[in-house]
Coordinates of C-alpha atoms in Angstrom, one line a residue:
X1 CA 0.0 -0.1 0.0
X2 CA 1.8 3.4 -1.4
X3 CA 0.7 6.7 0.8
X4 CA 1.5 10.2 -0.3
X5 CA 2.0 12.2 2.3
X6 CA 1.9 16.1 1.7
X7 CA 5.3 17.9 3.2
X8 CA 5.8 21.3 3.7
X9 CA 9.3 22.7 4.5
X10 CA 8.6 26.1 6.6
X11 CA 12.3 27.4 5.1
X12 CA 10.6 27.5 1.9
X13 CA 8.2 30.4 2.6
X14 CA 10.2 32.6 4.7
X15 CA 10.5 35.5 3.2
X16 CA 13.4 37.7 1.9
X17 CA 12.1 41.0 3.2
X18 CA 9.2 42.1 5.0
X19 CA 7.8 43.6 2.0
X20 CA 8.4 40.4 0.2
X21 CA 5.0 39.0 -1.3
X22 CA 4.1 35.6 0.8
X23 CA 4.6 32.3 -1.6
X24 CA 1.6 29.9 -2.0
X25 CA 2.0 26.3 -2.9
X26 CA 1.1 25.6 -6.8
X27 CA -0.2 22.3 -8.2
X28 CA 2.0 21.6 -11.8
X29 CA -1.0 19.5 -13.1
X30 CA -1.2 20.5 -16.6
X31 CA -5.0 20.0 -16.9
X32 CA -5.4 22.5 -14.5
X33 CA -3.8 25.2 -16.4
X34 CA -5.1 25.0 -20.1
X35 CA -3.2 28.5 -20.9
X36 CA -0.2 28.0 -19.6
X37 CA 1.7 27.6 -23.4
X38 CA 0.1 30.6 -24.3
X39 CA 1.4 32.7 -21.3
X40 CA 4.7 31.3 -21.6
X41 CA 4.8 32.3 -25.6
X42 CA 3.8 36.1 -24.1
X43 CA 6.3 36.0 -21.6
X44 CA 9.0 34.7 -23.8
X45 CA 8.1 37.0 -26.7
X46 CA 8.5 40.1 -24.0
X47 CA 11.7 38.6 -22.6
X48 CA 13.2 38.6 -26.5
X49 CA 12.0 42.0 -26.7
X50 CA 13.5 43.4 -23.6
X51 CA 17.0 41.5 -24.6
X52 CA 17.2 43.6 -27.4
X53 CA 16.0 46.9 -25.7
X54 CA 18.9 46.4 -22.8
X55 CA 21.9 45.0 -25.9
X56 CA 24.2 48.0 -25.4
X57 CA 27.2 45.9 -25.5
X58 CA 30.1 49.1 -25.5
X59 CA 31.6 50.0 -21.9
X60 CA 34.5 52.1 -22.9
X61 CA 37.4 52.5 -24.6
X62 CA 41.2 52.7 -23.2
X63 CA 42.9 55.1 -25.5
X64 CA 46.2 56.4 -25.2
X65 CA 48.1 54.8 -28.4
X66 CA 49.5 57.2 -30.8
X67 CA 49.4 54.7 -33.6
X68 CA 47.1 51.5 -34.4
X69 CA 47.1 48.7 -32.3
X70 CA 48.4 45.7 -33.7
X71 CA 48.5 42.8 -31.1
X72 CA 47.1 42.0 -27.5
X73 CA 48.0 39.6 -24.7
X74 CA 46.2 38.3 -21.5
X75 CA 48.0 38.1 -18.4
X76 CA 47.1 34.6 -16.9
X77 CA 47.3 35.2 -13.7
X78 CA 44.9 38.8 -13.3
X79 CA 41.9 39.2 -15.0
X80 CA 42.0 43.3 -14.9
X81 CA 45.3 43.1 -16.6
X82 CA 45.9 43.2 -20.0
X83 CA 48.9 44.1 -22.6
X84 CA 48.7 45.7 -25.9
X85 CA 51.2 46.7 -28.7
X86 CA 51.1 49.7 -31.2
X87 CA 52.7 50.6 -34.9
X88 CA 55.0 52.5 -33.5
X89 CA 56.8 50.4 -31.3
X90 CA 55.2 51.2 -28.1
X91 CA 53.6 48.6 -25.7
X92 CA 51.1 49.6 -22.8
X93 CA 50.1 47.5 -19.6
X94 CA 46.1 48.4 -18.8
X95 CA 44.3 48.0 -15.5
X96 CA 40.5 47.1 -16.9
X97 CA 39.1 48.0 -13.5
X98 CA 40.6 51.3 -13.0
X99 CA 40.7 51.7 -17.2
X100 CA 43.4 53.1 -17.3
X101 CA 47.2 52.8 -18.7
X102 CA 49.4 51.4 -15.7
X103 CA 52.8 51.9 -17.7
X104 CA 53.9 52.4 -21.2
X105 CA 57.4 51.0 -22.6
X106 CA 59.3 52.0 -25.9
X107 CA 60.3 48.4 -27.0
X108 CA 60.9 48.6 -30.2
X109 CA 61.9 50.2 -33.4
X110 CA 58.9 49.6 -36.1
X111 CA 56.0 47.6 -35.5
X112 CA 55.3 45.4 -32.4
X113 CA 54.6 42.1 -34.6
X114 CA 53.3 40.0 -31.2
X115 CA 53.5 39.5 -27.9
X116 CA 52.7 36.8 -25.3
X117 CA 52.9 36.6 -21.2
X118 CA 54.8 33.7 -19.5
X119 CA 52.5 31.3 -17.9
X120 CA 53.5 32.6 -14.5
X121 CA 52.7 35.9 -15.3
X122 CA 56.0 37.2 -13.9
X123 CA 57.0 38.7 -17.6
X124 CA 56.0 38.9 -21.0
X125 CA 57.8 38.2 -24.4
X126 CA 57.6 40.9 -27.2
X127 CA 58.8 40.8 -31.2
X128 CA 59.1 43.7 -33.6
X129 CA 60.3 44.7 -36.9
X130 CA 63.7 45.6 -35.4
X131 CA 64.6 41.7 -35.5
X132 CA 64.7 41.5 -31.6
X133 CA 62.9 39.1 -29.0
X134 CA 63.2 41.0 -25.9
X135 CA 61.7 39.9 -22.5
X136 CA 60.2 42.6 -20.2
X137 CA 59.1 42.5 -16.4
X138 CA 55.7 42.7 -16.0
X139 CA 56.1 44.9 -12.5
X140 CA 57.2 48.3 -12.9
X141 CA 60.8 49.1 -12.1
X142 CA 61.6 50.4 -8.8
X143 CA 62.0 53.9 -8.4
X144 CA 65.7 55.1 -10.1
X145 CA 65.7 52.3 -12.3
X146 CA 65.9 51.9 -15.9
X147 CA 63.1 50.8 -17.9
X148 CA 65.3 48.0 -19.4
X149 CA 64.3 44.5 -20.7
X150 CA 65.4 41.2 -19.1
X151 CA 66.7 39.7 -21.9
X152 CA 67.1 40.3 -26.1
X153 CA 68.0 38.1 -28.6
X154 CA 68.8 39.6 -32.2
X155 CA 67.8 37.4 -34.8
X156 CA 68.4 37.3 -38.6
X157 CA 64.9 38.0 -40.0
X158 CA 62.0 39.8 -38.8
X159 CA 60.2 37.7 -36.3
X160 CA 56.0 38.1 -37.0
X161 CA 54.6 36.1 -34.2
X162 CA 55.3 34.9 -30.9
X163 CA 53.7 32.5 -28.3
X164 CA 54.6 31.0 -25.1
X165 CA 54.2 27.2 -24.1
X166 CA 51.4 26.9 -21.4
X167 CA 53.5 25.0 -18.8
X168 CA 57.5 24.9 -19.3
X169 CA 59.7 27.6 -19.8
X170 CA 59.9 27.6 -23.8
X171 CA 58.5 29.9 -26.3
X172 CA 58.1 29.7 -30.2
X173 CA 58.9 32.5 -32.9
X174 CA 57.8 32.7 -36.5
X175 CA 59.4 34.4 -39.6
X176 CA 60.8 33.0 -42.5
X177 CA 60.5 29.5 -40.3
X178 CA 59.4 28.6 -36.8
X179 CA 62.0 28.8 -33.9
X180 CA 61.2 26.8 -30.8
X181 CA 63.4 28.4 -28.0
X182 CA 64.4 28.0 -24.6
X183 CA 64.6 31.0 -22.3
X184 CA 67.9 30.1 -20.9
X185 CA 70.0 30.1 -24.5
X186 CA 70.0 32.5 -27.2
X187 CA 69.7 30.2 -30.1
X188 CA 66.7 28.2 -30.7
X189 CA 66.7 24.6 -29.4
X190 CA 65.0 23.5 -33.2
X191 CA 63.9 25.4 -36.2
X192 CA 60.7 24.0 -37.9
X193 CA 59.8 24.5 -41.4
X194 CA 57.7 23.2 -44.5
X195 CA 57.5 25.3 -47.5
X196 CA 59.0 28.3 -48.2
X197 CA 56.8 31.7 -47.5
X198 CA 57.1 33.7 -44.5
X199 CA 54.9 32.3 -41.2
X200 CA 52.3 34.9 -39.8
X201 CA 51.4 33.3 -36.8
X202 CA 52.0 30.2 -34.4
X203 CA 50.3 29.0 -31.6
X204 CA 50.6 26.5 -28.7
X205 CA 47.8 24.1 -27.7
X206 CA 46.5 24.7 -24.5
X207 CA 45.7 21.0 -23.6
X208 CA 48.0 18.9 -25.3
X209 CA 50.8 21.3 -25.0
X210 CA 53.7 19.7 -27.1
X211 CA 51.5 20.2 -30.2
X212 CA 51.7 23.9 -32.0
X213 CA 50.1 25.4 -35.0
X214 CA 51.3 28.1 -37.8
X215 CA 49.6 30.0 -40.6
X216 CA 52.1 31.0 -43.4
X217 CA 51.2 32.9 -46.6
X218 CA 51.3 30.6 -48.8
X219 CA 47.8 29.3 -47.6
X220 CA 49.0 26.6 -45.6
X221 CA 48.1 25.6 -41.9
X222 CA 51.2 23.8 -40.7
X223 CA 50.6 21.3 -37.7
X224 CA 54.1 20.4 -35.4
X225 CA 54.7 18.1 -32.9
X226 CA 57.3 20.1 -30.1
X227 CA 58.5 16.1 -29.0
X228 CA 59.5 15.0 -33.2
X229 CA 60.6 18.0 -33.8
X230 CA 59.0 17.8 -37.1
X231 CA 56.1 18.7 -38.9
X232 CA 53.1 16.4 -38.7
X233 CA 50.8 17.5 -41.4
X234 CA 49.6 20.5 -43.2
X235 CA 46.1 21.6 -45.4
X236 CA 46.3 23.9 -48.0
X237 CA 43.1 26.6 -48.3
X238 CA 42.5 28.1 -51.3
X239 CA 43.5 31.6 -49.8
X240 CA 45.6 32.3 -47.1
X241 CA 44.9 31.7 -43.3
X242 CA 46.0 35.2 -40.8
X243 CA 45.7 33.4 -37.7
X244 CA 44.5 30.5 -35.5
X245 CA 43.1 29.9 -32.3
X246 CA 43.0 26.5 -30.3
X247 CA 39.9 25.5 -28.4
X248 CA 40.5 25.5 -24.7
X249 CA 38.5 22.8 -24.0
X250 CA 38.9 20.3 -26.8
X251 CA 42.6 19.2 -27.4
X252 CA 42.2 18.6 -31.2
X253 CA 40.0 21.8 -32.7
X254 CA 41.2 24.8 -33.8
X255 CA 39.8 27.8 -35.7
X256 CA 41.3 29.4 -38.5
X257 CA 40.7 32.9 -39.6
X258 CA 41.0 33.1 -43.6
X259 CA 41.0 36.1 -46.0
X260 CA 38.3 34.4 -47.9
X261 CA 36.0 36.3 -45.6
X262 CA 35.3 32.8 -43.5
X263 CA 36.4 31.1 -40.4
X264 CA 37.0 27.5 -40.9
X265 CA 36.7 25.4 -37.4
X266 CA 39.1 21.9 -37.6
X267 CA 39.5 18.9 -36.2
X268 CA 43.3 18.4 -36.5
X269 CA 42.6 14.6 -37.0
X270 CA 40.5 14.7 -39.8
X271 CA 42.2 17.9 -42.4
X272 CA 40.3 16.5 -45.0
X273 CA 37.2 19.0 -44.7
X274 CA 36.5 21.2 -41.7
X275 CA 34.1 20.8 -38.8
X276 CA 32.3 24.1 -39.5
X277 CA 32.3 27.0 -41.9
X278 CA 31.4 30.0 -40.3
X279 CA 30.3 32.6 -42.8
X280 CA 28.9 36.1 -42.4
X281 CA 31.8 38.7 -41.8
X282 CA 31.8 40.7 -45.7
X283 CA 36.0 41.1 -45.4
X284 CA 39.3 39.3 -44.6
X285 CA 39.0 38.1 -40.8
X286 CA 42.4 39.3 -39.2
X287 CA 42.2 37.6 -35.5
X288 CA 40.4 35.0 -33.7
X289 CA 40.1 34.1 -29.8
X290 CA 38.1 31.6 -28.1
X291 CA 36.1 31.7 -24.8
X292 CA 37.4 30.0 -21.8
X293 CA 34.4 27.9 -22.2
X294 CA 35.0 26.6 -25.5
X295 CA 31.8 27.0 -26.5
X296 CA 32.1 30.1 -28.6
X297 CA 34.7 32.3 -29.9
X298 CA 35.1 36.2 -31.3
X299 CA 36.7 36.7 -34.5
X300 CA 38.0 40.2 -35.8
X301 CA 37.6 41.6 -39.4
X302 CA 39.0 44.0 -41.8
X303 CA 35.0 45.1 -42.3
X304 CA 35.4 47.4 -39.3
X305 CA 33.2 44.8 -37.3
X306 CA 33.7 41.9 -34.4
X307 CA 31.3 39.1 -34.4
X308 CA 30.8 36.1 -31.8
X309 CA 30.1 33.3 -33.1
X310 CA 29.3 29.5 -31.4
X311 CA 31.6 26.4 -32.4
X312 CA 29.0 24.6 -34.1
X313 CA 26.5 27.1 -35.9
X314 CA 28.3 28.8 -39.7
X315 CA 26.5 32.3 -38.5
X316 CA 27.2 34.4 -35.9
X317 CA 24.7 35.0 -33.1
X318 CA 26.2 38.7 -32.5
X319 CA 27.9 41.6 -34.0
X320 CA 29.6 44.5 -32.7
X321 CA 30.5 48.1 -34.4
X322 CA 30.8 52.1 -33.8
X323 CA 31.0 54.7 -35.9
X324 CA 34.4 55.6 -35.2
X325 CA 35.8 52.0 -34.9
X326 CA 38.0 51.1 -38.3
X327 CA 39.5 47.9 -39.1
X328 CA 39.7 45.6 -36.2
X329 CA 43.4 44.2 -35.7
X330 CA 43.3 42.1 -32.8
X331 CA 40.1 40.8 -30.2
X332 CA 40.9 38.8 -27.1
X333 CA 37.9 37.2 -24.8
X334 CA 39.1 37.6 -21.2
X335 CA 39.5 34.8 -19.0
X336 CA 36.0 35.3 -17.1
X337 CA 34.1 34.7 -20.1
X338 CA 32.2 38.1 -19.3
X339 CA 34.1 40.8 -21.4
X340 CA 35.7 40.8 -25.2
X341 CA 38.4 43.6 -25.9
X342 CA 38.9 44.3 -29.6
X343 CA 42.2 46.3 -30.7
X344 CA 41.7 48.5 -34.0
X345 CA 44.1 50.7 -36.3
X346 CA 42.6 54.4 -35.1
X347 CA 44.7 54.0 -31.8
X348 CA 41.9 52.9 -29.9
X349 CA 41.1 49.5 -27.5
X350 CA 37.8 48.7 -27.0
X351 CA 36.1 46.8 -23.7
X352 CA 32.5 45.5 -24.9
X353 CA 30.4 42.7 -22.9
X354 CA 30.4 38.9 -24.5
X355 CA 26.5 39.2 -23.7
X356 CA 25.2 42.2 -25.0
X357 CA 22.6 42.6 -22.5
X358 CA 23.9 41.2 -19.5
X359 CA 23.8 43.2 -16.3
X360 CA 26.6 44.1 -14.8
X361 CA 26.8 44.6 -11.0
X362 CA 25.5 42.2 -8.1
X363 CA 22.3 40.1 -8.8
X364 CA 19.3 39.6 -5.9
X365 CA 18.7 36.1 -5.8
X366 CA 15.0 36.9 -7.2
X367 CA 16.3 38.7 -10.2
X368 CA 18.9 36.0 -11.1
X369 CA 15.6 33.7 -11.2
X370 CA 13.9 35.7 -13.1
X371 CA 16.5 36.0 -15.4
X372 CA 17.6 32.3 -15.7
X373 CA 13.3 31.8 -16.3
X374 CA 13.2 34.1 -18.8
X375 CA 16.3 32.8 -20.6
X376 CA 14.5 29.1 -20.3
X377 CA 11.5 30.4 -21.8
X378 CA 13.4 31.8 -24.6
X379 CA 15.1 28.4 -25.4
X380 CA 12.1 26.7 -25.4
X381 CA 10.4 29.2 -28.0
X382 CA 13.5 30.3 -30.0
X383 CA 12.0 28.4 -33.2
X384 CA 8.8 30.4 -33.0
X385 CA 8.7 33.0 -36.5
X386 CA 8.2 36.2 -34.5
X387 CA 10.4 35.6 -31.5
X388 CA 13.1 33.9 -33.9
X389 CA 13.1 37.7 -36.0
X390 CA 13.5 39.9 -33.2
X391 CA 16.1 37.7 -31.4
X392 CA 18.0 37.7 -34.8
X393 CA 17.5 41.2 -35.9
X394 CA 20.5 43.6 -36.1
X395 CA 21.2 46.9 -37.1
X396 CA 24.3 46.9 -39.1
X397 CA 26.3 49.9 -41.3
X398 CA 25.2 50.4 -44.7
X399 CA 28.7 49.3 -46.1
X400 CA 28.7 46.1 -44.5
X401 CA 24.5 45.8 -45.6
X402 CA 25.2 46.8 -48.7
X403 CA 27.9 43.8 -48.9
X404 CA 25.9 41.3 -47.6
X405 CA 23.3 41.5 -50.3
X406 CA 25.6 41.8 -53.3
X407 CA 27.4 38.8 -51.8
X408 CA 24.0 36.8 -51.8
X409 CA 23.2 37.9 -55.0
X410 CA 26.8 36.6 -56.6
X411 CA 26.5 33.2 -54.3
X412 CA 22.8 32.8 -55.8
X413 CA 24.5 33.2 -59.3
X414 CA 27.5 30.4 -59.0
X415 CA 24.6 28.4 -57.6
X416 CA 22.3 28.9 -60.4
X417 CA 25.2 28.1 -62.9
X418 CA 26.4 25.0 -61.2
X419 CA 23.1 24.1 -61.7
X420 CA 22.6 24.6 -65.4
X421 CA 25.8 23.2 -65.6
X422 CA 24.9 19.8 -64.2
X423 CA 21.4 20.0 -66.1
X424 CA 22.9 19.8 -69.7
X425 CA 26.2 17.6 -68.7
X426 CA 26.4 14.0 -68.7
X427 CA 25.2 12.6 -65.8
X428 CA 27.6 12.1 -62.9
X429 CA 30.1 14.3 -64.5
X430 CA 29.4 17.7 -62.3
X431 CA 29.7 16.0 -58.9
X432 CA 28.3 17.7 -55.8
X433 CA 30.8 19.6 -53.8
X434 CA 29.7 19.9 -49.9
X435 CA 30.1 23.4 -49.1
X436 CA 32.9 22.1 -46.5
X437 CA 35.1 20.7 -49.0
X438 CA 35.3 23.3 -51.2
X439 CA 37.8 25.4 -49.7
X440 CA 40.5 22.8 -49.1
X441 CA 42.9 22.4 -51.7
X442 CA 45.0 19.4 -50.3
X443 CA 46.3 17.7 -47.3
X444 CA 49.8 16.8 -46.8
X445 CA 51.1 14.3 -44.7

């Protein structure tokens, strides 16, 4: 015999304040609530509208550079510290809580081509057009001390990028080849090359830390293994890749930012076709950075906008732009997953919210509960036409809007031409090529 007992915990009915409403028990039987779906749909519609009303992502701009911002680096231990390098050789260290520059270094003659922080956060490295690699202390010099680098390495050619190992005192530079350096030595431990063109970017894998990937201007993405001191494999695309970024949560996944306006997410085990092609930009994509959760990434483009893409979606969920912002050269997603920093060539670093309508500051428990409830409602009704239309609508600059329209017409014309060719050819002579394979030329192992 089963007995059902009503049990009520008095703690569930204690009010947070004396002005709060009394809680009442509720029966969730759907037969007693015939209009529940209609009410929830209205609430979801209102929540979606309010989300767009409160979508104000821009927080502040950090100005102080006297030339375009060319590269940025995050501090591995401090959320409020970020480093930036400019085209005039100047490096600035910023405090994001105060939103001001705390230190300025004249690091190089010419462009600062790349920078990265050491895994422990005590120092950082910069490379520039003056063929040098310099290591600097993260702390400001004492009173009376000169602002000088800890070490300076003079190379034979210009270095175009640098990245530090995530666990060991080893860093990699790239130029006409990829060099692996020990911090204690002035000559590279090993040099890796595959091809004869300049390499624009090199990145260590944050999980499988002995793996690294590089992008060259001969359209190659090359993967290396530090333990074997040899290249593993390379994939050749139709156009040049500017940079790549490894997913911090999935060891074998990386995303490449390409000149053909697209981003390609690859699984390094199966380079024959990308996992996903992300298409929304209308000009070359110059930089990409993953969120610490590994579920999204942000891309910076020559079309004067930045976009946020979910890893498993082909189109962006968000686009940020301002009237003053010019070509965006570098972008970073902060380690607390809440903010995005972008540096552009009109000398500004801009701070954005990763979630455009997120409320900053401390949330009351009831406020948080209401937010979570609204989020679940939006997810439940996200495919309803009216809600989907409101959630996806974005105002775009006229130049981007016109280019999107133009590219849509061009894509449609190409599709129509292919259909006509297939219709008037011998069956099977014009094969169907999926979108993912169209952009891959070859994979070499």
